[in-house]
Each structure stands twice: as structure tokens, then as C-alpha cells.
PDB file of C-alpha atoms in Angstrom:
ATOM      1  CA  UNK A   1     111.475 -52.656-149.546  1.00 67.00           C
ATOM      2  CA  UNK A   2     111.300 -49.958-146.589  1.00 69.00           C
ATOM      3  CA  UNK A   3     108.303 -47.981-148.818  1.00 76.00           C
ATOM      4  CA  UNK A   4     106.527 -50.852-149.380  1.00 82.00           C
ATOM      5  CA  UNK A   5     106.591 -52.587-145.805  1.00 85.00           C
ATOM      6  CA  UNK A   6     106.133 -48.747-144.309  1.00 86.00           C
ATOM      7  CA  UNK A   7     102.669 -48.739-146.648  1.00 86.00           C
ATOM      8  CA  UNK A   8     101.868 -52.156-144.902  1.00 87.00           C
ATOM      9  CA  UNK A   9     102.438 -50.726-141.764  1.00 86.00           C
ATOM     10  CA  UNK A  10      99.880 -48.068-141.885  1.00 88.00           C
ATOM     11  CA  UNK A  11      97.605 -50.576-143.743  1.00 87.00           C
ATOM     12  CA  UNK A  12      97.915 -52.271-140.692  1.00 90.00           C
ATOM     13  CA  UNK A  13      97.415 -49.455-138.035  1.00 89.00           C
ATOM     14  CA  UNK A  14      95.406 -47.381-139.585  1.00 90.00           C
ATOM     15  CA  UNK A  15      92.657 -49.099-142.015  1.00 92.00           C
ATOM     16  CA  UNK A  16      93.031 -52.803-139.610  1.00 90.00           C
ATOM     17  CA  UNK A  17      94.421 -54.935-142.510  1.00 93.00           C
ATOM     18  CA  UNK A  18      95.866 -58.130-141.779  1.00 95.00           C
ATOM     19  CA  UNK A  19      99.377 -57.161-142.773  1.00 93.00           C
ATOM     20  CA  UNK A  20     102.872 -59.338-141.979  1.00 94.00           C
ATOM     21  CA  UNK A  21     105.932 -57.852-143.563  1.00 92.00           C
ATOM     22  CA  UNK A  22     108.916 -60.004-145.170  1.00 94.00           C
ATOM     23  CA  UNK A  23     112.080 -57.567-145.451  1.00 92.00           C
ATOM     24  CA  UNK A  24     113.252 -58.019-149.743  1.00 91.00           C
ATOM     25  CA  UNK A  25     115.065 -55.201-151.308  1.00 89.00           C
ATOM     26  CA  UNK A  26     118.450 -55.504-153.015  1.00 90.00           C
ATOM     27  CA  UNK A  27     119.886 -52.227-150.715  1.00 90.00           C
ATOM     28  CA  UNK A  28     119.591 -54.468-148.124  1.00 92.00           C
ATOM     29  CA  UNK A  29     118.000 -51.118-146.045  1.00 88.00           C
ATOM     30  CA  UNK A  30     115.392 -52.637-144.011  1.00 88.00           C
ATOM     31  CA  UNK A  31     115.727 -52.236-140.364  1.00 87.00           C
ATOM     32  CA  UNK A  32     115.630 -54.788-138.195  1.00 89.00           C
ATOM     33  CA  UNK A  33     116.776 -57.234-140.207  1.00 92.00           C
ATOM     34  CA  UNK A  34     120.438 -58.509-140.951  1.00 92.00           C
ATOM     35  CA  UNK A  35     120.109 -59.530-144.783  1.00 94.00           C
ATOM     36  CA  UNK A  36     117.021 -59.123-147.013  1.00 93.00           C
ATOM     37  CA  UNK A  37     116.508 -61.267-149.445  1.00 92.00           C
ATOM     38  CA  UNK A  38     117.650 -60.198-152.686  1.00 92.00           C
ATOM     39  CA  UNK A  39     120.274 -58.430-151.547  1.00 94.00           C
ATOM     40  CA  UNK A  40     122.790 -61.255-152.046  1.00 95.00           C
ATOM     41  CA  UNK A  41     121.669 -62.043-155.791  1.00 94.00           C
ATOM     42  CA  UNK A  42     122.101 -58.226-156.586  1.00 93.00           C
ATOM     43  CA  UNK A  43     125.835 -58.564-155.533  1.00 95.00           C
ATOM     44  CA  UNK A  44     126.322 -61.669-157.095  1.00 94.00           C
ATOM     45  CA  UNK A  45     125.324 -59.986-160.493  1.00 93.00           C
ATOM     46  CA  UNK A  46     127.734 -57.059-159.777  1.00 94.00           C
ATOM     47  CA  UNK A  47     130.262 -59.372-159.018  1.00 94.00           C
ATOM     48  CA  UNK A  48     130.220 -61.289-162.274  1.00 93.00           C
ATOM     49  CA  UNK A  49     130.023 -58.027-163.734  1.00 93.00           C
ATOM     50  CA  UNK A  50     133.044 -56.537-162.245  1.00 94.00           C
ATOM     51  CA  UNK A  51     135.158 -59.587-163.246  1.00 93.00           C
ATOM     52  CA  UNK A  52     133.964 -59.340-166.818  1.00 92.00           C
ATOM     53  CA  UNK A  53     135.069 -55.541-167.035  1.00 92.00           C
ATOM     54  CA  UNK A  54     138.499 -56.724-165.809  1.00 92.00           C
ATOM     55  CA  UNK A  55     140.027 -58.005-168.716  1.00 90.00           C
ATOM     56  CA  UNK A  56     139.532 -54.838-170.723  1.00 89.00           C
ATOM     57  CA  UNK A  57     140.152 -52.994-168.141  1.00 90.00           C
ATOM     58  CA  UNK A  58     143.479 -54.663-167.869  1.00 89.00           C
ATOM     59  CA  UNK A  59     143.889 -54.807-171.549  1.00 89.00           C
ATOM     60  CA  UNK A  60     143.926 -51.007-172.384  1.00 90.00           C
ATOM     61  CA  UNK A  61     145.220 -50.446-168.777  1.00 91.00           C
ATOM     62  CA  UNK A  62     142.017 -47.966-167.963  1.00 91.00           C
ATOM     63  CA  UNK A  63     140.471 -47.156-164.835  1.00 93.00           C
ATOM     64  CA  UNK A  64     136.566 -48.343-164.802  1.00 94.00           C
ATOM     65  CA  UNK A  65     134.247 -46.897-163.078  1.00 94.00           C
ATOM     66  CA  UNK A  66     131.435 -48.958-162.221  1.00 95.00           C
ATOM     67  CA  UNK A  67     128.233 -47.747-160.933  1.00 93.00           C
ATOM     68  CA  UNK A  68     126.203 -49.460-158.767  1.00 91.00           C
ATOM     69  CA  UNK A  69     122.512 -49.104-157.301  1.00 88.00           C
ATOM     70  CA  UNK A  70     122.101 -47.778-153.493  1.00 83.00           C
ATOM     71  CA  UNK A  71     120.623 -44.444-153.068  1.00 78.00           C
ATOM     72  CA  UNK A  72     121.125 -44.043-149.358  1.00 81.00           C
ATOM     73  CA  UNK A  73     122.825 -47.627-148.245  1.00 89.00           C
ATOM     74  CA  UNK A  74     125.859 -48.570-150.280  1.00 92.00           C
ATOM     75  CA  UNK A  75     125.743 -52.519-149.258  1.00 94.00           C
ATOM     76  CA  UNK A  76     125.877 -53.258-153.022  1.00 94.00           C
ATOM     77  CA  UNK A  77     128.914 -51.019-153.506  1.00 94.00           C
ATOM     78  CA  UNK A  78     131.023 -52.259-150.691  1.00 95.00           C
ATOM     79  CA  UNK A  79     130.227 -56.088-150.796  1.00 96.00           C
ATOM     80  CA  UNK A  80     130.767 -56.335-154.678  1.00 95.00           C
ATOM     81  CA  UNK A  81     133.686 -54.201-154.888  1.00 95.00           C
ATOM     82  CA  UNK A  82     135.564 -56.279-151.489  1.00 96.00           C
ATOM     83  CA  UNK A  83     134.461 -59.301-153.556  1.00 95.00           C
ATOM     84  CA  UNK A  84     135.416 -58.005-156.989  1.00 94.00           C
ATOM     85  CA  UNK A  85     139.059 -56.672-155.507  1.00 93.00           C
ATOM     86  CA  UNK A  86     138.291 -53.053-156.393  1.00 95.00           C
ATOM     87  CA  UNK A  87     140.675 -50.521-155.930  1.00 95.00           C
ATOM     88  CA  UNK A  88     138.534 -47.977-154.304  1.00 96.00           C
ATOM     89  CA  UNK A  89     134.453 -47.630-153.329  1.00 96.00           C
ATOM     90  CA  UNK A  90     132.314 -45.018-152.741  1.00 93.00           C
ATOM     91  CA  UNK A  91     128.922 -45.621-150.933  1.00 93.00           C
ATOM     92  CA  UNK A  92     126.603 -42.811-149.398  1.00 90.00           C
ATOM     93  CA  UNK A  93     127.362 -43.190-145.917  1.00 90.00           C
ATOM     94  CA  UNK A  94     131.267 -41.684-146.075  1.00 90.00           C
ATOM     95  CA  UNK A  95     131.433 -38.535-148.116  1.00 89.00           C
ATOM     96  CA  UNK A  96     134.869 -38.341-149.795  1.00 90.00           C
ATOM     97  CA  UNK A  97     136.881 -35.917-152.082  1.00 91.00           C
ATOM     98  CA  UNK A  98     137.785 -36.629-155.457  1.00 91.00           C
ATOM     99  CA  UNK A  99     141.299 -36.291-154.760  1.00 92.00           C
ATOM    100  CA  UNK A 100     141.264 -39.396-152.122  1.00 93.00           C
ATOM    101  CA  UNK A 101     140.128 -41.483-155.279  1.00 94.00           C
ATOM    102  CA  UNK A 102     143.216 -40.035-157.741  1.00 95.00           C
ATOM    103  CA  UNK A 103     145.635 -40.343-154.653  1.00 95.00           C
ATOM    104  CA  UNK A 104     144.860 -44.342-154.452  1.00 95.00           C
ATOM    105  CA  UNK A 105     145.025 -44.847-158.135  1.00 95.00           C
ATOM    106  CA  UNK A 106     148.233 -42.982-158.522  1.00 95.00           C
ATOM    107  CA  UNK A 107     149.625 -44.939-155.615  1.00 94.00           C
ATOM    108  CA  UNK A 108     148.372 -48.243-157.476  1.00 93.00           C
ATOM    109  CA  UNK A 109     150.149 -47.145-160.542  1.00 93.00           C
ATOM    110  CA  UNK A 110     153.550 -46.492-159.186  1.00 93.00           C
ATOM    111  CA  UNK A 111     153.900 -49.782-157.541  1.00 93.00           C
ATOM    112  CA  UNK A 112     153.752 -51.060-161.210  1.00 91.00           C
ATOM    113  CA  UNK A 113     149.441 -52.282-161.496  1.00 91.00           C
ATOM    114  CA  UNK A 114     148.125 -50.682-164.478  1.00 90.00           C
ATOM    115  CA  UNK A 115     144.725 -50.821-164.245  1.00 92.00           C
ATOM    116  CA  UNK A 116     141.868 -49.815-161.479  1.00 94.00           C
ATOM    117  CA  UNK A 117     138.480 -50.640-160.487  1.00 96.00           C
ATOM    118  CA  UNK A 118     136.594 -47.875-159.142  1.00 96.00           C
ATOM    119  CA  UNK A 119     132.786 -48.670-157.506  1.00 95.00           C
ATOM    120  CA  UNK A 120     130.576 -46.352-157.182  1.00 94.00           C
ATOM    121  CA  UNK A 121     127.192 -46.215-156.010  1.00 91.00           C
ATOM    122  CA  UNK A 122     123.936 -43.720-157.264  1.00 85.00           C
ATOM    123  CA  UNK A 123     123.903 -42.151-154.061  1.00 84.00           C
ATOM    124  CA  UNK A 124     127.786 -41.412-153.463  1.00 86.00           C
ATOM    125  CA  UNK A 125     129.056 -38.046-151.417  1.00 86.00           C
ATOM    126  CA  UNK A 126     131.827 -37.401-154.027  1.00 87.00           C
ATOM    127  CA  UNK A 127     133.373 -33.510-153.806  1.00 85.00           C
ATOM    128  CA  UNK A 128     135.192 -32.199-156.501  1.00 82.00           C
ATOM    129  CA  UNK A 129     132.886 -33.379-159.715  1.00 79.00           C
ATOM    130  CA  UNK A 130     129.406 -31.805-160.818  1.00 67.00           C
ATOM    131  CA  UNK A 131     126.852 -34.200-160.850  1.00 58.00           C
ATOM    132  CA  UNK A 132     122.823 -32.732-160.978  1.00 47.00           C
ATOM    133  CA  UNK A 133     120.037 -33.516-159.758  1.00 43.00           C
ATOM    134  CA  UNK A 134     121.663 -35.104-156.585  1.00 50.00           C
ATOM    135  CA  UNK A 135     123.237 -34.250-153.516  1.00 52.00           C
ATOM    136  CA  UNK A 136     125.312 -31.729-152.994  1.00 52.00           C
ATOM    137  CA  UNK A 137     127.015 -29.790-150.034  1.00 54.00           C
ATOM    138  CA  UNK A 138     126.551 -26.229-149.311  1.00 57.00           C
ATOM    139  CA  UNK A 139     128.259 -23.675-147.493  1.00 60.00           C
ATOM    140  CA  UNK A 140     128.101 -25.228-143.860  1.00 58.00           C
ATOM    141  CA  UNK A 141     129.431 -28.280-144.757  1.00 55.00           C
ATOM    142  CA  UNK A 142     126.161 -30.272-144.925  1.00 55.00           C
ATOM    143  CA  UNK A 143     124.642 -32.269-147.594  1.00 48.00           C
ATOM    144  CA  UNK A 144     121.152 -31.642-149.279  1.00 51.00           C
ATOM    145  CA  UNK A 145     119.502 -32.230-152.408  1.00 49.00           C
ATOM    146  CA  UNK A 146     120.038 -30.206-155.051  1.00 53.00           C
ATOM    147  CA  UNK A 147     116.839 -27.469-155.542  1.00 48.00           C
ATOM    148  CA  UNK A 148     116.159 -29.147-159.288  1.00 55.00           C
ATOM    149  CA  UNK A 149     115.769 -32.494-158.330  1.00 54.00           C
ATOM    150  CA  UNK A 150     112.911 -34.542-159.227  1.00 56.00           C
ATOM    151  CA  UNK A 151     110.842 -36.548-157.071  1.00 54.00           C
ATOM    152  CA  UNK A 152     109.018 -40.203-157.269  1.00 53.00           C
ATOM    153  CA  UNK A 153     105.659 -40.933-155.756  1.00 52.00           C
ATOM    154  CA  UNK A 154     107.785 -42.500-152.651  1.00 51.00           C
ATOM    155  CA  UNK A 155     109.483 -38.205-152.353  1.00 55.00           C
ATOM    156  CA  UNK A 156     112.248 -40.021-153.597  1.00 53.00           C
ATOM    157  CA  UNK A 157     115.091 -38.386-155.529  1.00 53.00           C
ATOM    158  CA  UNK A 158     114.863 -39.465-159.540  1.00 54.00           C
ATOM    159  CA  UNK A 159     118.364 -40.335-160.574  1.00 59.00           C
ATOM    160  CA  UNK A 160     119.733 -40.816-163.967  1.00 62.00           C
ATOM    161  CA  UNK A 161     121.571 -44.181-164.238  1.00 61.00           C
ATOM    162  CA  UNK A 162     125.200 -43.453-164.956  1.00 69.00           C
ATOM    163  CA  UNK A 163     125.126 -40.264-163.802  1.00 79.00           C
ATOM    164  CA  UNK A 164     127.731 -40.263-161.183  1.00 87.00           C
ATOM    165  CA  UNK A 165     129.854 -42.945-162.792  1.00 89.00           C
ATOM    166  CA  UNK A 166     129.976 -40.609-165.976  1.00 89.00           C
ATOM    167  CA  UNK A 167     131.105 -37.815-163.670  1.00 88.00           C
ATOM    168  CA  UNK A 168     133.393 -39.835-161.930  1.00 91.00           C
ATOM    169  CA  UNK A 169     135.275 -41.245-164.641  1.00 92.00           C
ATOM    170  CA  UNK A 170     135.815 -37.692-166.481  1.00 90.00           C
ATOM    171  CA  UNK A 171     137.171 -36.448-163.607  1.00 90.00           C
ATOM    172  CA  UNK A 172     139.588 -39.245-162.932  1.00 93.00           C
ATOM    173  CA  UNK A 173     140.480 -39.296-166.273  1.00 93.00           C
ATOM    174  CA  UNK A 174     141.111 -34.744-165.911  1.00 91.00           C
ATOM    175  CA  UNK A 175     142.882 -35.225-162.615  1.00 93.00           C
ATOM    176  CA  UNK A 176     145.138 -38.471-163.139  1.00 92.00           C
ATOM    177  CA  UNK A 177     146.220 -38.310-166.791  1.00 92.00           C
ATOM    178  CA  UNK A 178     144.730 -42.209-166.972  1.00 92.00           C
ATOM    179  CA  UNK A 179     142.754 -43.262-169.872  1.00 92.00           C
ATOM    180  CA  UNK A 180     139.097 -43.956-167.556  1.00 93.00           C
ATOM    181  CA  UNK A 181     135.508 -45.018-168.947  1.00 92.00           C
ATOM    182  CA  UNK A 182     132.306 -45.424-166.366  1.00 92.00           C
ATOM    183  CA  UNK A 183     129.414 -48.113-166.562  1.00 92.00           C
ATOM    184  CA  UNK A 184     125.878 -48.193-165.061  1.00 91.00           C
ATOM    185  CA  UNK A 185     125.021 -51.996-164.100  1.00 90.00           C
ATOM    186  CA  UNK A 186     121.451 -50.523-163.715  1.00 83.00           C
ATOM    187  CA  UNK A 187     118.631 -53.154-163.453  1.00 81.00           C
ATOM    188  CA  UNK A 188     121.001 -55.792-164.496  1.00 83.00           C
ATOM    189  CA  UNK A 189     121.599 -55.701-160.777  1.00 78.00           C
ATOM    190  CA  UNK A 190     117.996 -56.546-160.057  1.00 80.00           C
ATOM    191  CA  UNK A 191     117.937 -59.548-163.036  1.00 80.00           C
ATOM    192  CA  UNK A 192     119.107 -62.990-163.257  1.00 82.00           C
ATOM    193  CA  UNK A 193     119.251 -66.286-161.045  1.00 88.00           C
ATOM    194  CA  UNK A 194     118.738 -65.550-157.969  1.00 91.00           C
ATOM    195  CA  UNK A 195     121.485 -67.180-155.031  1.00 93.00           C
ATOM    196  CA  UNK A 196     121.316 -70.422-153.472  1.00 95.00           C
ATOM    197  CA  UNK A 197     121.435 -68.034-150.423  1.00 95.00           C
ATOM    198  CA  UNK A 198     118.286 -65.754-151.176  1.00 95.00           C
ATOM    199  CA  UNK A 199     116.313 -68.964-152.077  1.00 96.00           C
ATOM    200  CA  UNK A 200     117.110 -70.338-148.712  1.00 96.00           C
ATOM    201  CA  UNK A 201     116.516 -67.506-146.831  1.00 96.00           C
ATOM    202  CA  UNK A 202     113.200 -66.118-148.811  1.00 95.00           C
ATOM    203  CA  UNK A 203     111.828 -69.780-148.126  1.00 96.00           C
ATOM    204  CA  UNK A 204     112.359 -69.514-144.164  1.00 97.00           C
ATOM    205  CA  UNK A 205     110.885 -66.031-144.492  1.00 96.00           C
ATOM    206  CA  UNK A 206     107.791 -67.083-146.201  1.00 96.00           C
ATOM    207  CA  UNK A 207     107.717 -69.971-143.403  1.00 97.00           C
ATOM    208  CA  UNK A 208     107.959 -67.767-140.730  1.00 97.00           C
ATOM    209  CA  UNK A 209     105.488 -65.286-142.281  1.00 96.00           C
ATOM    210  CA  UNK A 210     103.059 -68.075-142.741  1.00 97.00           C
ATOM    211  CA  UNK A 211     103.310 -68.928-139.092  1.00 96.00           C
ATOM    212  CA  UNK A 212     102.843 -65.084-138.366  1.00 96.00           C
ATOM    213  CA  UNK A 213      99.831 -65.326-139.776  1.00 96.00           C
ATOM    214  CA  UNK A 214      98.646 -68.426-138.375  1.00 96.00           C
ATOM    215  CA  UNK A 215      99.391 -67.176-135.053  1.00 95.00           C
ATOM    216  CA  UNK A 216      97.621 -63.526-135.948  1.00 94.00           C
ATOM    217  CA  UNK A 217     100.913 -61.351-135.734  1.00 94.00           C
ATOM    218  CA  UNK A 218      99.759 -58.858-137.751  1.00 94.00           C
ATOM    219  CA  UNK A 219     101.872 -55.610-137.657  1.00 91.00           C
ATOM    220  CA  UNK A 220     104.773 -57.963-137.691  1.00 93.00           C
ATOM    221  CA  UNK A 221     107.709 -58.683-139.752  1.00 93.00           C
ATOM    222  CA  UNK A 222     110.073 -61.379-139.866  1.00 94.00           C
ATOM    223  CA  UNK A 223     113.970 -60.680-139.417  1.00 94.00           C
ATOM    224  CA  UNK A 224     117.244 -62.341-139.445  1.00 95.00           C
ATOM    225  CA  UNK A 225     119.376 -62.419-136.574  1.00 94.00           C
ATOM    226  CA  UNK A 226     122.121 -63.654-136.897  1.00 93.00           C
ATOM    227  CA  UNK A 227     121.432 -67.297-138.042  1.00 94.00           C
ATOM    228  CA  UNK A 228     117.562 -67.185-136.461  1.00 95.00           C
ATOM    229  CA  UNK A 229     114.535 -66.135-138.319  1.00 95.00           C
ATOM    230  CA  UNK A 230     112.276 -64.034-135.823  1.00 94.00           C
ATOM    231  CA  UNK A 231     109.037 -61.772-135.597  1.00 94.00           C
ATOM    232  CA  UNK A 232     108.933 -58.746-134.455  1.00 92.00           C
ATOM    233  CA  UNK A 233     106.433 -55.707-134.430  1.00 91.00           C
ATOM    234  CA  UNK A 234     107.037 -53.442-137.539  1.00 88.00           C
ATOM    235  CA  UNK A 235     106.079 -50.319-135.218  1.00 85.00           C
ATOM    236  CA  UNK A 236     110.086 -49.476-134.083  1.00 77.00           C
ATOM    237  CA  UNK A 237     111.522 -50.065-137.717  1.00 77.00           C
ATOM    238  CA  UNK A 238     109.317 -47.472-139.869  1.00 67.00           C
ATOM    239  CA  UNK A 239     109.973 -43.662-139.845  1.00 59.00           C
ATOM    240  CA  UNK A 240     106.434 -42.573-138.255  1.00 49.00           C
ATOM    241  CA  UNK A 241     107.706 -39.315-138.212  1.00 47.00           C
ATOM    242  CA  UNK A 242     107.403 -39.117-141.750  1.00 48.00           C
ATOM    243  CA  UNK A 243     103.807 -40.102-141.671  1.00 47.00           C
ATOM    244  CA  UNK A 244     102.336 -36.888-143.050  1.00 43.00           C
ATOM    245  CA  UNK A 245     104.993 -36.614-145.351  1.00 44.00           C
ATOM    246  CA  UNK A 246     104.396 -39.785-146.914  1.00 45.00           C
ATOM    247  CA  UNK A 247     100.672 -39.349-146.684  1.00 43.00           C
TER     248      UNK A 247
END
């Protein structure tokens, strides 16, 4: 992931290890790079998920709210719920009111469908509902996290699985008059088989790595783009500004 290959980088530039970097986080939030592998898996597992929760979701005409993992990219979120047919998704990078959510459901339920899928991901920008410790938006209109959050070793934000979805769903459930229970897919997401895809792809990464090496690129990674596997120098992808922060 982006801590991990950021570590490697300053392994790298600072200390002279022999470091090439192979982008593989489920967020899919390396730069650089158009897919990491594991990414595809992850969604995969939603997927099956989602389609499972259908038929009782159907059968007690609810609204579900399904959380998914993505604390800053919502890839997850929006590929699983286009793929799973969800009604409505929620993924960091568009803040949106509570009220857009009810609006679509409400809509959904007076042209006669009696159910709804809503996705959700850890790191949603949802107005209206309480959630803590996450983000939240103060008086100028800008988002921060909230003062009692806790922090991993990465100064990462510790969320609670289920959190949001919990929120979520009690809302809905206030607001609409709809019968509405949440789920956290949790590390489920980061379990199981992996794709046909991610096997493909990790293999040409750990081809091109191997070349990397042979060829001493260090301070390297390999990338997708488009349908070529490159190298290029990790120095433009990783937040250097951060470096004391991190350090």
C-alpha cells in the first residue's frame, strides 16, 4: 500500500537499500498506477456479498446499508455498488447530505421497487447523521477530523467497522419511514480467492519487478498503464512533504 511503498522509498533514499516497489492495496490508492493488485479481488468479494444481501433485502422490502472499506479512495464503494446495481453510493471524495440518500430511495419506492441497496464506504462525507471519531465539517464548510479521534502508527484515523453504516441506516430508517439494517463487510473484503485478474496482473508485476532489479532500478516501482506494465521512479508518487510527519 501507499505507507508501505512510501517506507521503501525512504529506505531507498535515505539508508541506500535496494528497494523496487510493486503497487498492492485493495483501495486501489497508489499513484501512478491504474489498478493495484488486489483491488479487483476486494470488489469481487463485495460483489458476491451485495447479491447475497439482496434476497432479504427484497424479502422484508428493507433498505441495506452496506459498508465497505476505503478511508480516503472509495474505488471499492463505487465499483461494487455499479456492479451490484445499488441504489445509491457514498465514497469520500463527494461529500453528500443525508437527505440526497432519502430523496433517491423515496423516488425508488414510488415507482413501485421495494427494496434499496445503499453502499457506503468507512471514509464517507455524509451530513445530517453523527458518526465519532471521523470526519466531520465545521463552521466554514470544510472537513477535518474530529478532535477525539485515534491514531495508528501510519497517523492514520482508527475507525470502528460499521460505524458509518450503523449511522447510516438509523437515519434512513428516522427520515424515510423504511424498515433499514446496515452491514460491515470488514476484512471479508480482504479474504478469499483472489481474481483471475489480480493473479495475472500480480504475476507481470513481480516480472517486471524482477527485471527492475536485474537492471538496478532501485527507487522504482512498476505501474499499469493502460494495458502496459512500466517502471518508473517512486520519487513523484510519495507525499515527501509529509516526511517529518511520518518520521
Amino acid at each position: 500500500g501507499d505507507d508501505t511503498l512510501e517506507i521503501g522509498y525512504y529506505l531507498w533514499r535515505d539508508h541506500g537499500l535496494n528497494v523496487v516497489g510493486v503497487p498492492k492495496t485493495i483501495d486501489n490508492d497508489v499513484s501512478g498506477t491504474d489498478f493495484t493488485f488486489g483491488f479487483w479481488s476486494s470488489v469481487d468479494q463485495a460483489v458476491r456479498a451485495i447479491d447475497d444481501l439482496r434476497s432479504t433485502t427484497m424479502s422484508h422490502h428493507r433498505i441495506m446499508v452496506v459498508e465497505c472499506m476505503g478511508r480516503h479512495a472509495g474505488w471499492i464503494g463505487a465499483y461494487s455498488g455499479l456492479a451490484g446495481a445499488a441504489d445509491f453510493i457514498a465514497v469520500p471524495e463527494k461529500p453528500v447530505d443525508v437527505e440526497e440518500i432519502c430523496a433517491v430511495l423515496k423516488r425508488g419506492r414510488a415507482q413501485g421497487k421495494a427494496h434499496s441497496i445503499v453502499i457506503v464506504t468507512e471514509g464517507s462525507k455524509i451530513t445530517g447523521i453523527e458518526v465519532a471519531p471521523r470526519v466531520v465539517k465545521d463552521g466554514t464548510g470544510r472537513w477535518h477530523l474530529s478532535t477525539d479521534a485515534q491514531y495508528d502508527s501510519f497517523k492514520n484515523v482508527i475507525l470502528q467497522p460499521g460505524e458509518v453504516a450503523e449511522a447510516v441506516a438509523a437515519e434512513l430508517q428516522k427520515r424515510t419511514g423504511y424498515e433499514a439494517r446496515a452491514i460491515a463487510l470488514g476484512h471479508l473484503q480482504r479474504g478469499g480467492s483472489p481474481s483471475a485478474y489480480d493473479r495475472i496482473l500480480g504475476t507481470r508485476y513481480g516480472v517486471a519487478a524482477a527485471e527492475a532489479v536485474i537492471q538496478g532500478k532501485f527507487g522504482h516501482m512498476v505501474r499499469l498503464n493502460g494495458l502496459e506494465v512500466e517502471t518508473i521512479p517512486m520519487k513523484g508518487l510519495i507525499r515527501e512533504g509529509q516526511d517529518e510527519k511520518k518520521k
